[in-house]
Short mmCIF file of C-alpha atoms and ligand atoms in Angstrom, two decimals:
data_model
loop_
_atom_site.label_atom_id
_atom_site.label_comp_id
_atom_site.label_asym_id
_atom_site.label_seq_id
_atom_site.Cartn_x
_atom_site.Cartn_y
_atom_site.Cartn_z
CA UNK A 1 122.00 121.01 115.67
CA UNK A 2 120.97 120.90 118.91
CA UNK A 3 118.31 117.60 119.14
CA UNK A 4 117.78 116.69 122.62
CA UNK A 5 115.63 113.44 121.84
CA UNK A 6 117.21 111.46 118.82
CA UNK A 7 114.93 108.10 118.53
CA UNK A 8 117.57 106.95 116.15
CA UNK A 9 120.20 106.12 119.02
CA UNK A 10 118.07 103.29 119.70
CA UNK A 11 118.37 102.11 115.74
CA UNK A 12 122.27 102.39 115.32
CA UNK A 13 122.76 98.88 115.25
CA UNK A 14 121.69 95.27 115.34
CA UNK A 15 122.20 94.83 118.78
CA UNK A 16 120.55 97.98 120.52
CA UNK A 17 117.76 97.03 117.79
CA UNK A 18 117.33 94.00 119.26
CA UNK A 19 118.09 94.91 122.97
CA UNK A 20 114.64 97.33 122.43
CA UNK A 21 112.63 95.40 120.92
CA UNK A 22 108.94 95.71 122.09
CA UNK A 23 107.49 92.59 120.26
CA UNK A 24 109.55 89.34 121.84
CA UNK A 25 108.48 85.79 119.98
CA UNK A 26 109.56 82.67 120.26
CA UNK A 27 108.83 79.70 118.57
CA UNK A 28 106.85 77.88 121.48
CA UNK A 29 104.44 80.32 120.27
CA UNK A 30 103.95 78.59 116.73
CA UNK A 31 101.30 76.17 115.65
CA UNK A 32 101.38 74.51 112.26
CA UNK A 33 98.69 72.99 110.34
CA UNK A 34 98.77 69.91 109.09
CA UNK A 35 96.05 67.88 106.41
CA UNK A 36 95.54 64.42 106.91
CA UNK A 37 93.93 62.54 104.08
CA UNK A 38 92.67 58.70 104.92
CA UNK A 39 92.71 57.63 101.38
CA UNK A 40 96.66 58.75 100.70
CA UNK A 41 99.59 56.53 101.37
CA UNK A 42 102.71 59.06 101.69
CA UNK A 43 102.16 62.84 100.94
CA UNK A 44 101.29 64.74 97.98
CA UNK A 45 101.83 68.66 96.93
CA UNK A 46 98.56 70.93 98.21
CA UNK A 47 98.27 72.85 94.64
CA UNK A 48 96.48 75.75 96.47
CA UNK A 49 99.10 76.32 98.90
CA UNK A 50 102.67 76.05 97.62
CA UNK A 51 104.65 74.57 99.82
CA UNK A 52 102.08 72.41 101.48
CA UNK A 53 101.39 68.81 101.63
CA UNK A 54 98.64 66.32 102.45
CA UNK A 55 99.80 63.57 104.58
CA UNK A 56 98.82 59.63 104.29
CA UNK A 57 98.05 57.88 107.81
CA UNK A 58 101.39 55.92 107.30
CA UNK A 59 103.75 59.21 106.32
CA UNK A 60 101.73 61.85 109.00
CA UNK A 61 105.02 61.17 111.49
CA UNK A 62 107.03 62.74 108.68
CA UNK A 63 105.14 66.08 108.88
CA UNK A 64 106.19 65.87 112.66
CA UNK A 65 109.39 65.47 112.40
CA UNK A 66 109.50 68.04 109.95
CA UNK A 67 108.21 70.44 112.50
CA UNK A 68 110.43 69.33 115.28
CA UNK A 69 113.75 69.93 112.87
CA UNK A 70 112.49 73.27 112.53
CA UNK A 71 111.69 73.76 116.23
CA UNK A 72 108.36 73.74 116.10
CA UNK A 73 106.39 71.75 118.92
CA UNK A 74 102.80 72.29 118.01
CA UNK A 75 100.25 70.95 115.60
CA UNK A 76 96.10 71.40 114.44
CA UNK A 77 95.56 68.58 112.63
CA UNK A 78 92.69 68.71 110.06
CA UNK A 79 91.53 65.51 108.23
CA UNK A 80 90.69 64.49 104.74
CA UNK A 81 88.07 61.61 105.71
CA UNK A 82 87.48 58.16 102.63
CA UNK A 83 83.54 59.08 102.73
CA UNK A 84 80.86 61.52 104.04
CA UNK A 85 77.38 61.73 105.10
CA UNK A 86 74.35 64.55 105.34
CA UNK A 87 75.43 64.27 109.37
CA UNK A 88 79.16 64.16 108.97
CA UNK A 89 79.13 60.60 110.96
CA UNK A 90 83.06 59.77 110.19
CA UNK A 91 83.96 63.10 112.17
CA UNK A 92 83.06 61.11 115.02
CA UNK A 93 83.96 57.55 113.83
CA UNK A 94 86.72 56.35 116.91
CA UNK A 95 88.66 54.95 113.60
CA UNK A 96 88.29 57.91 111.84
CA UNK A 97 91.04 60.02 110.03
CA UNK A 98 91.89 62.45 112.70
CA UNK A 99 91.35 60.16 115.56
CA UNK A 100 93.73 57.60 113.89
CA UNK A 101 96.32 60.26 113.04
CA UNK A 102 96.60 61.27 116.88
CA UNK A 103 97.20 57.47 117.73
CA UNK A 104 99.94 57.80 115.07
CA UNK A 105 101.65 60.91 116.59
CA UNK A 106 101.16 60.30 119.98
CA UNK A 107 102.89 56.71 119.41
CA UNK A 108 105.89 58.42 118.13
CA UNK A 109 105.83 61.66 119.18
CA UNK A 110 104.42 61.56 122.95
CA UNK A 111 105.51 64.90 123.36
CA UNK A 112 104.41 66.95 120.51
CA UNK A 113 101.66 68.61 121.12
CA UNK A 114 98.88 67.71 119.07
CA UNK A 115 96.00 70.18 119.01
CA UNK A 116 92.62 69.36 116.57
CA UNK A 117 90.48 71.18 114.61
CA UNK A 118 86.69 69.98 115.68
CA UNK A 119 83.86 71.03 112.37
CA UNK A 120 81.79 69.41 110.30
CA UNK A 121 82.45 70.72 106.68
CA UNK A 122 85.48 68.55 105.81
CA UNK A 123 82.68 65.54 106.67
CA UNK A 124 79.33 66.61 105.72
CA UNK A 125 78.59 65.80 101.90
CA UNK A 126 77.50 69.37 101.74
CA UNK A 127 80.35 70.95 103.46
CA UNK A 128 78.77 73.14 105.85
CA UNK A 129 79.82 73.23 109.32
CA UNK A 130 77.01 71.69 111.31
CA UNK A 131 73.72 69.50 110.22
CA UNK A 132 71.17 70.90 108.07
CA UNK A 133 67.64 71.71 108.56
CA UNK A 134 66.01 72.48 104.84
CA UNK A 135 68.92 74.87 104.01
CA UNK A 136 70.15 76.38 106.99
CA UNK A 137 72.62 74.74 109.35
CA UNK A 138 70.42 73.79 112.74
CA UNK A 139 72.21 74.68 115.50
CA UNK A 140 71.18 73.31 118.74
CA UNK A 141 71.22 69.77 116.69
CA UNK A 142 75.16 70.39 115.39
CA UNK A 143 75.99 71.11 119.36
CA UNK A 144 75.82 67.41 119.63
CA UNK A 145 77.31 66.15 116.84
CA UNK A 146 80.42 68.12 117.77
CA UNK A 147 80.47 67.30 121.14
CA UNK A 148 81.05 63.56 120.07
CA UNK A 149 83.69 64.70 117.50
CA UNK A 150 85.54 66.57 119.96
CA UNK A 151 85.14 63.77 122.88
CA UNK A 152 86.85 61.21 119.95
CA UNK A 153 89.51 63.21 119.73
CA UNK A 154 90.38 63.49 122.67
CA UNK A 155 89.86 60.08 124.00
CA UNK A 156 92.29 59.08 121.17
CA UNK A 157 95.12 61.57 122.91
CA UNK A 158 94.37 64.79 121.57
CA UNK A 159 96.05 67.57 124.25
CA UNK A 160 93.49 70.08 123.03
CA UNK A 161 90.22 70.29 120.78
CA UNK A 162 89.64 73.44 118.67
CA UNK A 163 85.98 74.10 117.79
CA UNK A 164 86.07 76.02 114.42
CA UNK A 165 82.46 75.85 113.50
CA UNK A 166 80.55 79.20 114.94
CA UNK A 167 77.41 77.57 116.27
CA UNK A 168 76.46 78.86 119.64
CA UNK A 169 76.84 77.36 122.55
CA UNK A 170 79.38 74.80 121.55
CA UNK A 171 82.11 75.60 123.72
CA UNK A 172 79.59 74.86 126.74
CA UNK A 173 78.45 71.60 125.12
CA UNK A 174 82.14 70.52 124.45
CA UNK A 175 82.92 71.41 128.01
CA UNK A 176 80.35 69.24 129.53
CA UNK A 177 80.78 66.39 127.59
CA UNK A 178 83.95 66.45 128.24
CA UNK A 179 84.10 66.85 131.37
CA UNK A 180 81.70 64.17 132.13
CA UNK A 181 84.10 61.62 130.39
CA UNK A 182 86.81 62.45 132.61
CA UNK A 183 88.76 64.73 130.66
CA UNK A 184 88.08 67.68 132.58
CA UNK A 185 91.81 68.47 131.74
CA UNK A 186 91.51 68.78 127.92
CA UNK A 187 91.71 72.72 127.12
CA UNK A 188 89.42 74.06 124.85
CA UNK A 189 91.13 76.80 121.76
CA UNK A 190 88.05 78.12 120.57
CA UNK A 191 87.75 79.68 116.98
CA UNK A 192 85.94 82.62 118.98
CA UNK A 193 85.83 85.27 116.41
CA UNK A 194 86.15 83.64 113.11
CA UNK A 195 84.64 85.91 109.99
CA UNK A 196 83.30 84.97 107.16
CA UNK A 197 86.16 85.46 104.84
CA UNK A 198 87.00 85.02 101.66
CA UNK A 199 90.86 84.32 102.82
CA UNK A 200 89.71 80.74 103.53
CA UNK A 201 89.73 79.60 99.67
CA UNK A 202 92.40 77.93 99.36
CA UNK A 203 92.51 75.49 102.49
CA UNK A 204 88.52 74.82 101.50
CA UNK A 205 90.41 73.42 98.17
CA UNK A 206 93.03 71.87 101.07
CA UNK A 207 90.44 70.41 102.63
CA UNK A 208 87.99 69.45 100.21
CA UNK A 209 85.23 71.67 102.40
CA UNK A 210 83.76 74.19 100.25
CA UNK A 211 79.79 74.30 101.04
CA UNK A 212 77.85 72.75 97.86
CA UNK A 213 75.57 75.77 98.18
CA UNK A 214 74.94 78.85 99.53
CA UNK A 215 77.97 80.12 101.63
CA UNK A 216 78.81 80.61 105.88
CA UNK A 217 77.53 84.15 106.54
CA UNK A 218 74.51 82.35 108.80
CA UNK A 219 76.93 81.60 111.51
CA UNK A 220 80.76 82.72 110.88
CA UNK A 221 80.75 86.41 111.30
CA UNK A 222 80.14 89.64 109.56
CA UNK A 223 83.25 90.93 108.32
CA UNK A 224 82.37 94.45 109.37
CA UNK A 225 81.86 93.92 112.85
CA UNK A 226 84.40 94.41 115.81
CA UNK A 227 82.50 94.93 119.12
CA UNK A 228 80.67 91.83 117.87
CA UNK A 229 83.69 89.75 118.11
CA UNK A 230 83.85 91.18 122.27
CA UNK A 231 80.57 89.58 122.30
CA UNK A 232 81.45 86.13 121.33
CA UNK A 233 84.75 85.71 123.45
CA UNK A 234 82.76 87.04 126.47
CA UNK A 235 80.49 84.38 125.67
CA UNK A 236 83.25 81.86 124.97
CA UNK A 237 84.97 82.73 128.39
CA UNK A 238 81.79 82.30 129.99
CA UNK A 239 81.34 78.43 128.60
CA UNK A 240 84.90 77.86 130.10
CA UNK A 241 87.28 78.34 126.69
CA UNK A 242 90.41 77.81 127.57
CA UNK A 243 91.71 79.44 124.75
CA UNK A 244 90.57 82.55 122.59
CA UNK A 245 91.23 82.91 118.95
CA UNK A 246 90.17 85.28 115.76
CA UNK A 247 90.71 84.44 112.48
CA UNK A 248 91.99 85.59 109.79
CA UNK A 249 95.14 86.99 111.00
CA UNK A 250 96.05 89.95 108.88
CA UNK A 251 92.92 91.88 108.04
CA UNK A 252 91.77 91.56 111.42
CA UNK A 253 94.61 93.11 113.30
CA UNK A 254 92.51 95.59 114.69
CA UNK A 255 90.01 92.97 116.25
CA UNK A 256 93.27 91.12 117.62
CA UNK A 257 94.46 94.28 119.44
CA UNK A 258 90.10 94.55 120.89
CA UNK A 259 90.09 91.30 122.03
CA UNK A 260 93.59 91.38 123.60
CA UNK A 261 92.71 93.90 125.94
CA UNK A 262 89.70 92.95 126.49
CA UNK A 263 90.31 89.40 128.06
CA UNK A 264 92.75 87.61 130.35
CA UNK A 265 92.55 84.59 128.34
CA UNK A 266 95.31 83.70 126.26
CA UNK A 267 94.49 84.87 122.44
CA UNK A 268 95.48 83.19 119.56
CA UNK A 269 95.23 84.55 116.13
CA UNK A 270 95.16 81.79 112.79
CA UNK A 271 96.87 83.61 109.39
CA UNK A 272 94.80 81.71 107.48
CA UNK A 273 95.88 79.90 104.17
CA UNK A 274 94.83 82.85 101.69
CA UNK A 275 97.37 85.05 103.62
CA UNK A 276 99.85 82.49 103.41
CA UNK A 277 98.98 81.83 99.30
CA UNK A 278 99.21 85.73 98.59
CA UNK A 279 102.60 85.76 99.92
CA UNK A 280 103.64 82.69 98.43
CA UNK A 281 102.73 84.05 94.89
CA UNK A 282 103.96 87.41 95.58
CA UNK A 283 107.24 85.89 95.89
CA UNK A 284 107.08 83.46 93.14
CA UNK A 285 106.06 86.36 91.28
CA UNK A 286 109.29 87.85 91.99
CA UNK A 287 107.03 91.20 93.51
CA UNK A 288 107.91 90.76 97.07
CA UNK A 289 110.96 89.27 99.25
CA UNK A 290 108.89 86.33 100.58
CA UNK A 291 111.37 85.76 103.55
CA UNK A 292 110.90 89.51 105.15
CA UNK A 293 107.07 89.75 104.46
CA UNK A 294 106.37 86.81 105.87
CA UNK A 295 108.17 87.85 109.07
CA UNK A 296 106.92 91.41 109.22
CA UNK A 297 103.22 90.03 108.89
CA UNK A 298 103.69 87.74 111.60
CA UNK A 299 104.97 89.99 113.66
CA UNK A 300 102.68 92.52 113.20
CA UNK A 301 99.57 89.56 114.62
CA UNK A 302 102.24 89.34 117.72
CA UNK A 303 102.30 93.50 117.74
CA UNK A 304 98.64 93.42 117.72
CA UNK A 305 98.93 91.26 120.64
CA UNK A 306 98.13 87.45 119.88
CA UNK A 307 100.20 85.65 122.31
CA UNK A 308 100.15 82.51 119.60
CA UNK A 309 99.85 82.25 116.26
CA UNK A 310 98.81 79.34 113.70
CA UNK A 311 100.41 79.47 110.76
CA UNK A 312 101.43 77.51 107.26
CA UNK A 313 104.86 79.74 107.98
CA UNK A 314 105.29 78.11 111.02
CA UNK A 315 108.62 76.01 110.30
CA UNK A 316 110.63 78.92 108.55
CA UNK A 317 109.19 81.57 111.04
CA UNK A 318 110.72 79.47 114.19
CA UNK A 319 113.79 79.54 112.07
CA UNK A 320 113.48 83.11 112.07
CA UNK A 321 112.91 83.45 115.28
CA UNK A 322 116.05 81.44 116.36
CA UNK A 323 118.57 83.20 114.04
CA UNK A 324 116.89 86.27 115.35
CA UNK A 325 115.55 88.09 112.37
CA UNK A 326 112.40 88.38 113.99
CA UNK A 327 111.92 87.60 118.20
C1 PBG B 401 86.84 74.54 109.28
C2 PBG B 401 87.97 75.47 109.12
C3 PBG B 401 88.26 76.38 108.07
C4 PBG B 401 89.51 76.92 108.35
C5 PBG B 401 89.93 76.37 109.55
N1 PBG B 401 88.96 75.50 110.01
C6 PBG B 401 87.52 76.67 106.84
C7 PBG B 401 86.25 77.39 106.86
O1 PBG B 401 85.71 77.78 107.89
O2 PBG B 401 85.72 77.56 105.76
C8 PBG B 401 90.25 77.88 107.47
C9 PBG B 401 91.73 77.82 107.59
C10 PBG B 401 92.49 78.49 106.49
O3 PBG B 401 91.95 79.13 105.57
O4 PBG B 401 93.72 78.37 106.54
N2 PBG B 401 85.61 75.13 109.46
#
């Protein structure tokens, strides 16, 4: 037969697979989450995500080195705090969870790179992500509230804050306050376009955040929209993010792909912990092969062109990466 082009002469083998491979990752690219709870001494099994653990104060350097045996450099630290208010005060208590597990990393660790997550819902005691006004979450009031969290972070070492909460304007009010404490070199990662999903069930469990009533559709957004997510990383780059992000990972591909040619910024995408759980019990279930899914999924958020991913995988994808099964 007389083929001229034969696209399978690039598939023959292993190595001219790998020599043309489009997609190149590496685990520098890999951020892993980790729960810390301030009323736990050691770590205990996360129920709704196999696999996962929440960390004491005193054991949180154990989750690091963890990472670093797996080759993975990068945290987001979310915390577990003893008590919360209507105003979700201990998000911004100098002593508080998150703020005490940087000290702990940093004092070990100097070099691991601890980002945080900045919200209100794992503090408030009705776990939405700002402070309310009758029933809806007020805005312009929250902007403050997370400025201070994200200003205690940092001034207890965090490299870089993460706002995850979908109020507007906060990456501007983070910025400038901030940047008026002298820490003008703090990035920001913002949670730019973050939907409201229903993949997020099982790290509200995590994280003990689930809203007491009604639900986040006033401010995360609309799960049908793309060109709105252009909209709020144009805004984001305009308040000086750093850092752009959408979230979930896998449903949202196309979004990804939108936003990464859309923007200069660096994009990171977060395969949140309902993508993570559905693979987890797909493999349990004996359904899927848990090892290659979880490697084709992430590669298809790098495909899609996030330059950085956060993931619950993160440890066994950088093994991945290294032995070259994905990268
Ligand atoms: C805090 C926050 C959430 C996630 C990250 N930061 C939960 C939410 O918005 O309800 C979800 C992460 C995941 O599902 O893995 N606002």
């Amino acid at each position: 037969m007389e083929l001229i082009n034969r696209p399978r002469r690039l598939r023959q083998n292993d190595a001219i697979r790998r020599l043309c491979r489009e997609t190149r990752l590496s685990p520098d690219s890999l951020i892993y989450p980790i729960f810390v709870d301030e009323t736990l001494k050691g770590w205990r099994p996360i129920p709704a995500l196999a696999g996962q653990f929440h960390y004491g104060l005193d054991a949180v350097d154990q989750a690091v080195e963890a990472c670093l045996d797996a080759g993975v450099g990068r945290c987001i630290l979310f915390g577990l705090p003893a008590r919360k208010d209507a105003q979700g005060s201990p998000a911004w208590d100098p002593s508080g969870v998150v703020q005490e597990a940087v000290r702990a990393i940093k004092a070990k660790y100097p070099d691991f790179y601890v980002i945080t997550d900045v919200c209100m819902c794992e503090y408030t005691d009705h776990g939405h992500c700002g402070i309310l006004k009758g029933r809806e979450v007020d805005n312009d009031a929250t902007l403050e509230v997370l400025a201070k969290t994200a200003l205690s972070h940092a001034g207890a070492g965090a490299d870089m804050v993460a706002p995850s909460d979908m109020m507007d304007g906060r990456i501007a009010a983070i910025r400038s306050a901030l940047d008026r404490h002298g820490l003008q070199n703090v990035p920001i990662l913002s949670y730019s376009a973050k939907y409201a999903s229903a993949f997020y069930g099982p790290f509200r469990e995590a994280a003990g955040s689930a809203p007491a009533f009604g639900d986040r559709r006033g401010y995360q957004m609309d799960p049908h929209n793309r060109r709105e997510a252009l909209k709020e990383c144009a805004l984001d780059v305009e308040e000086g993010a750093d850092i752009l992000m959408v979230k979930p990972a896998l449903s949202y591909l196309d979004v990804i792909r939108a936003c990464a040619d859309a923007f200069d910024l660096p994009l990171c995408a977060y395969s949140v912990s309902g993508e993570y759980a559905m693979i987890k019990a797909a493999g349990a279930a004996g359904l899927i092969d848990e090892y290659r899914v979880m490697c084709e999924s992430a590669l298809s958020v790098y495909r899609a062109g996030a330059d950085m991913l956060i993931t619950y995988f993160a440890k066994e994808l950088a093994q991945a990466m290294r032995k070259g099964d994905i990268g």
